[in-house]
Amino acid sequence: MGSTRTRIAIDAMGGDHAPAEIVAGAIMAQEKWDVEVFLVGDPDQIESALKHHSSNLPLPQIIPAEGTIEMHEEALGALKRKPKASINVAMNLVKQKKADAVVSAGHSGAAMASALLRLGRLPGIDRPAIGAVLPTMKLDSPVLVLDVGANVDCRPKFLEQFAVMGTIYSRYVLGTPQPQVGLLNIGEEACKGNDLAIRTYQLLENHPEIAFGGNAEGRDVLTGKFDVIVCDGFVGNVLLKFAEGVGEAVLQMLKEELTSGLQAKLGTTLLKPSLMRFKQRVDHVEHGGALLLGVAGVCIISHGSSKGATIANAVRLAKEAIDNQVLERIQSQYQQHSQPDQKAVSS
């Protein structure tokens, strides 16, 4: 498996359209992003899907696995019962330094649990967070929302860590020089919200490495006012699914209105380039997936309904995280903060 290119292990058996669309996305990713892809799963099914594709590059290497974690299964129990499941084998490739990242559109809970069990947490991080990039009303100024599903219940220090990790990702991957962090809440005032929100506000307000912009109400999420928004995984997951639903509804309504009648159809032809750009901004397919921040390896969790283009974009996300040394920067951040404490103890 020696290669100088970024190596991505893809769970070929995860997702509603596996393995056909996963394989299609893997080939697309190799051609677009100059990466080396390993397809992890049932060799017979993967080989059958590969027969429908041709490429100027060598086809992805197949890494055998036995079974997959089904969506109805409880994550931890299933992972233990199926040690050779595709998501476990993919994570082991990263653990063994044979791959640089994992992409999965399968059981998100299983992907997170497998990452924790096999890769572990980064030093200084109590809980990993799933970070999703959403479009805003400002062109080329997305917002990173975390956590969107990894932690249903959170403590203030968890959200503080999410803010630090989100700041690093926004700065080095999304290219925001000084990311503005917002705390998702029901009002702008510092005294608003539940106990978690009030206590987290105080932590973020006093954190030297965070540009804290205060509370972010729901209507602020997509305005571009904030670059990073932190919340617990319960609220974040609801927000993410709602945003996806709104995007799909707006696209459907535009399609219906712009194609009703001959005059509208002529207008649609003229507007087609603009409509395509609009679709790219709001369609979750274009974003590829969400990064699991806080584990000792790069892991991208894609939508269960992912098709080829989504998987290819998920590989792009993984490559960007690796190229910009996101894990190393997070680890360095917490090592710097721990050094004074160590000196104090030694003295």
Coordinates of C-alpha atoms in Angstrom, one line a residue, residues 28-329:
M28 CA -14.8 9.9 -9.4
A29 CA -12.7 11.0 -6.3
Q30 CA -9.5 9.3 -7.6
E31 CA -9.9 11.2 -10.9
K32 CA -10.8 14.6 -9.4
W33 CA -8.7 14.8 -6.2
D34 CA -5.6 12.7 -7.0
V35 CA -6.0 10.3 -4.1
E36 CA -5.6 6.6 -3.6
V37 CA -8.8 4.9 -2.6
F38 CA -9.4 1.6 -0.8
L39 CA -12.9 0.1 -1.1
V40 CA -13.6 -1.9 2.0
G41 CA -16.3 -4.5 2.0
D42 CA -17.6 -7.7 0.2
P43 CA -15.1 -8.3 -2.7
D44 CA -17.7 -10.0 -4.9
Q45 CA -20.2 -7.1 -4.7
I46 CA -17.5 -4.5 -5.1
E47 CA -16.0 -6.2 -8.1
S48 CA -19.4 -6.5 -9.7
A49 CA -19.9 -2.8 -9.3
L50 CA -16.4 -2.0 -10.6
K51 CA -17.2 -3.8 -13.9
H52 CA -19.6 -0.9 -14.8
H53 CA -16.7 1.6 -14.7
S54 CA -13.6 2.4 -16.6
S55 CA -10.9 4.9 -15.7
N56 CA -7.6 6.2 -16.9
L57 CA -6.2 5.5 -13.5
P58 CA -5.9 2.1 -11.8
L59 CA -9.2 1.0 -10.2
P60 CA -9.4 1.3 -6.4
Q61 CA -8.0 -1.5 -4.4
I62 CA -10.4 -3.8 -2.6
I63 CA -9.9 -4.6 1.1
P64 CA -12.0 -7.6 2.1
A65 CA -14.5 -7.3 5.0
E66 CA -17.3 -9.4 6.4
G67 CA -20.7 -7.8 6.8
T68 CA -21.8 -4.3 7.7
I69 CA -23.6 -2.6 10.6
E70 CA -27.3 -2.3 9.7
M71 CA -29.1 0.9 10.4
H72 CA -31.5 -0.8 12.9
E73 CA -28.6 -2.3 15.0
E74 CA -27.3 -0.8 18.2
A75 CA -23.9 0.5 17.4
L76 CA -21.6 -0.8 20.2
G77 CA -23.2 -4.2 20.3
A78 CA -23.0 -4.7 16.6
L79 CA -19.4 -3.5 16.4
K80 CA -18.4 -6.2 18.9
R81 CA -20.4 -8.9 17.2
K82 CA -19.0 -8.0 13.9
P83 CA -15.3 -7.2 14.3
K84 CA -14.7 -7.7 10.6
A85 CA -17.5 -5.4 9.5
S86 CA -16.6 -3.0 6.8
I87 CA -16.5 0.1 9.1
N88 CA -14.2 -1.7 11.6
V89 CA -11.8 -2.8 8.8
A90 CA -11.7 0.7 7.4
M91 CA -10.9 2.2 10.8
N92 CA -8.2 -0.4 11.4
L93 CA -6.5 0.7 8.2
V94 CA -6.1 4.2 9.6
K95 CA -5.0 2.8 13.0
Q96 CA -2.3 0.8 11.2
K97 CA -1.2 3.8 9.2
K98 CA -2.2 2.1 6.0
A99 CA -4.8 4.8 5.2
D100 CA -5.0 8.5 6.1
A101 CA -8.8 8.8 6.5
V102 CA -12.1 7.0 6.5
V103 CA -15.3 7.9 4.6
S104 CA -18.6 6.2 5.4
A105 CA -22.2 6.7 4.4
G106 CA -23.4 3.9 6.7
H107 CA -24.6 3.8 10.3
S108 CA -23.3 7.1 11.7
G109 CA -23.4 5.9 15.3
A110 CA -21.3 2.9 14.3
A111 CA -18.8 5.0 12.5
M112 CA -18.4 7.3 15.5
A113 CA -18.2 4.4 17.9
S114 CA -15.7 2.5 15.8
A115 CA -13.5 5.6 15.5
L116 CA -13.5 6.0 19.3
L117 CA -12.8 2.3 19.9
R118 CA -10.0 2.0 17.3
L119 CA -8.5 5.4 17.0
G120 CA -9.3 7.0 20.3
R121 CA -9.7 10.7 21.2
L122 CA -7.2 13.4 20.7
P123 CA -5.4 14.4 23.9
G124 CA -7.4 17.1 25.7
I125 CA -10.7 16.3 24.0
D126 CA -13.4 14.8 26.2
R127 CA -16.0 14.2 23.4
P128 CA -15.7 14.2 19.6
A129 CA -18.2 16.3 17.6
I130 CA -19.7 16.0 14.2
G131 CA -19.2 19.3 12.3
A132 CA -21.4 20.1 9.3
V133 CA -20.7 22.9 6.8
L134 CA -23.8 24.8 5.8
P135 CA -24.2 27.6 3.2
T136 CA -25.0 31.1 4.3
M137 CA -26.4 34.2 2.6
K138 CA -22.8 35.4 2.1
L139 CA -21.3 33.9 -1.0
D140 CA -18.3 31.6 -0.2
S141 CA -18.8 32.2 3.5
P142 CA -20.1 28.9 4.9
V143 CA -20.9 28.3 8.6
L144 CA -19.6 25.2 10.5
V145 CA -22.2 23.9 13.0
L146 CA -21.1 21.4 15.6
D147 CA -22.1 19.2 17.2
V148 CA -24.8 17.8 14.9
G149 CA -25.3 14.4 16.4
A150 CA -22.4 12.9 18.3
N151 CA -23.4 14.0 21.8
V152 CA -27.1 14.3 22.7
D153 CA -26.2 15.6 26.2
C154 CA -23.3 18.0 26.7
R155 CA -21.4 19.8 29.5
P156 CA -20.2 23.3 29.0
K157 CA -16.5 22.2 28.6
F158 CA -17.6 20.0 25.7
L159 CA -19.1 22.9 23.9
E160 CA -16.0 25.0 24.7
Q161 CA -13.8 22.2 23.0
F162 CA -16.2 22.2 20.0
A163 CA -15.6 25.9 19.7
V164 CA -11.9 25.5 19.7
M165 CA -11.9 22.6 17.2
G166 CA -14.4 24.5 15.0
T167 CA -12.2 27.6 15.0
I168 CA -9.2 25.6 13.8
Y169 CA -11.2 23.9 11.1
S170 CA -12.8 27.2 9.9
R171 CA -9.5 29.0 9.9
Y172 CA -7.3 26.4 8.1
V173 CA -9.8 24.5 5.9
L174 CA -12.6 27.0 5.2
G175 CA -10.1 29.9 5.0
T176 CA -11.7 32.3 7.5
P177 CA -8.9 34.3 9.1
Q178 CA -10.7 35.1 12.3
P179 CA -13.7 32.9 12.7
Q180 CA -16.6 34.3 14.7
V181 CA -18.0 31.8 17.1
G182 CA -21.7 31.8 18.1
L183 CA -23.5 29.8 20.8
L184 CA -26.9 28.6 19.5
N185 CA -29.5 30.0 21.9
I186 CA -33.0 31.3 22.2
G187 CA -31.9 35.0 22.6
E188 CA -29.0 37.3 22.2
E189 CA -28.6 38.3 25.8
A190 CA -26.0 36.5 28.0
C191 CA -28.6 35.6 30.6
K192 CA -30.9 33.7 28.1
G193 CA -31.2 30.0 27.7
N194 CA -30.9 26.9 29.9
D195 CA -28.1 26.2 32.4
L196 CA -25.9 24.7 29.8
A197 CA -26.1 27.8 27.6
I198 CA -25.5 30.3 30.4
R199 CA -22.5 28.4 31.7
T200 CA -21.1 27.8 28.2
Y201 CA -21.4 31.5 27.4
Q202 CA -19.1 32.4 30.3
L203 CA -16.5 29.9 29.1
L204 CA -16.5 31.1 25.5
E205 CA -16.5 34.7 26.5
N206 CA -13.3 34.2 28.5
H207 CA -11.5 31.9 26.1
P208 CA -8.3 33.5 24.7
E209 CA -8.3 31.4 21.5
I210 CA -11.9 32.0 20.5
A211 CA -13.4 35.1 18.8
F212 CA -16.7 34.8 20.6
G213 CA -19.5 36.8 19.0
G214 CA -22.2 35.9 21.5
N215 CA -25.4 34.0 21.3
A216 CA -26.7 33.0 17.8
E217 CA -30.4 32.7 17.4
G218 CA -31.9 30.2 14.9
R219 CA -32.4 33.0 12.4
D220 CA -28.7 33.9 12.6
V221 CA -27.4 30.5 11.5
L222 CA -27.6 31.1 7.7
T223 CA -27.0 34.8 7.6
G224 CA -23.2 34.6 7.6
K225 CA -23.0 36.6 10.9
F226 CA -21.1 33.6 12.5
D227 CA -18.5 31.3 11.0
V228 CA -18.8 28.6 13.7
I229 CA -21.9 27.8 15.8
V230 CA -21.8 25.4 18.7
C231 CA -24.6 23.5 20.3
D232 CA -25.3 20.1 21.8
G233 CA -25.8 17.2 19.4
F234 CA -29.6 16.9 19.9
V235 CA -30.3 20.5 18.9
G236 CA -27.6 20.4 16.2
N237 CA -29.0 17.3 14.5
V238 CA -32.5 18.7 14.4
L239 CA -31.1 21.9 12.9
L240 CA -29.1 20.0 10.3
K241 CA -32.1 17.9 9.2
F242 CA -34.3 21.0 9.1
A243 CA -31.8 22.8 7.0
E244 CA -31.5 19.9 4.6
G245 CA -35.3 19.8 4.3
V246 CA -35.6 23.5 3.7
G247 CA -33.0 23.2 0.9
E248 CA -34.8 20.4 -0.8
A249 CA -38.2 22.2 -0.5
V250 CA -36.8 25.4 -2.0
L251 CA -35.3 23.5 -4.9
Q252 CA -38.5 21.7 -5.5
M253 CA -40.6 24.8 -5.3
L254 CA -38.3 26.7 -7.7
K255 CA -38.4 23.8 -10.1
E256 CA -42.2 23.7 -10.1
E257 CA -42.7 27.5 -10.5
L258 CA -40.0 27.9 -13.2
T259 CA -41.3 25.1 -15.4
S260 CA -45.0 25.9 -15.3
G261 CA -45.9 27.2 -18.8
L262 CA -44.0 28.0 -22.0
Q263 CA -42.9 31.4 -21.0
A264 CA -41.5 30.1 -17.7
K265 CA -39.7 27.3 -19.5
L266 CA -38.0 29.9 -21.8
G267 CA -37.0 31.9 -18.7
T268 CA -35.6 28.8 -17.0
T269 CA -33.3 28.2 -20.0
L270 CA -31.9 31.7 -19.5
L271 CA -31.6 31.3 -15.8
K272 CA -30.1 27.8 -15.9
P273 CA -26.5 28.8 -15.0
S274 CA -27.7 30.8 -12.0
L275 CA -30.0 28.0 -10.9
M276 CA -27.1 25.5 -11.1
R277 CA -25.0 27.8 -8.9
F278 CA -28.0 28.1 -6.4
K279 CA -28.3 24.3 -6.3
Q280 CA -24.6 24.0 -5.5
R281 CA -24.9 26.4 -2.6
V282 CA -27.9 24.7 -0.9
D283 CA -27.7 21.0 -1.9
H284 CA -26.2 18.9 0.9
V285 CA -24.9 16.6 -1.9
E286 CA -22.3 19.2 -2.8
H287 CA -20.9 19.3 0.8
G288 CA -20.1 15.6 1.0
G289 CA -20.6 15.0 4.6
A290 CA -19.5 16.0 8.1
L291 CA -16.1 15.7 9.8
L292 CA -15.9 13.8 13.1
L293 CA -13.6 16.2 15.0
G294 CA -11.8 15.1 18.1
V295 CA -10.8 11.5 17.3
A296 CA -7.2 10.6 16.4
G297 CA -7.9 10.2 12.8
V298 CA -9.8 11.8 9.9
C299 CA -13.3 10.4 9.6
I300 CA -16.0 11.8 7.3
I301 CA -19.6 10.7 7.9
S302 CA -21.7 11.1 4.8
H303 CA -25.5 11.1 4.4
G304 CA -27.1 7.7 4.3
S305 CA -28.7 8.5 0.9
S306 CA -25.3 9.5 -0.6
K307 CA -24.7 8.9 -4.2
G308 CA -21.5 9.0 -6.2
A309 CA -21.0 12.8 -6.3
T310 CA -21.5 13.0 -2.5
I311 CA -18.9 10.4 -1.8
A312 CA -16.5 12.1 -4.1
N313 CA -17.0 15.4 -2.2
A314 CA -16.6 13.5 1.1
V315 CA -13.2 12.3 -0.1
R316 CA -12.4 16.0 -0.9
L317 CA -13.3 17.0 2.7
A318 CA -11.0 14.3 4.0
K319 CA -8.2 15.4 1.8
E320 CA -8.6 19.0 2.9
A321 CA -8.5 18.1 6.6
I322 CA -5.3 16.1 6.0
D323 CA -3.6 18.6 3.8
N324 CA -4.4 21.4 6.3
Q325 CA -3.2 19.3 9.3
V326 CA -6.4 19.8 11.2
L327 CA -5.7 17.0 13.7
E328 CA -2.2 18.1 14.4
R329 CA -3.3 21.7 14.9

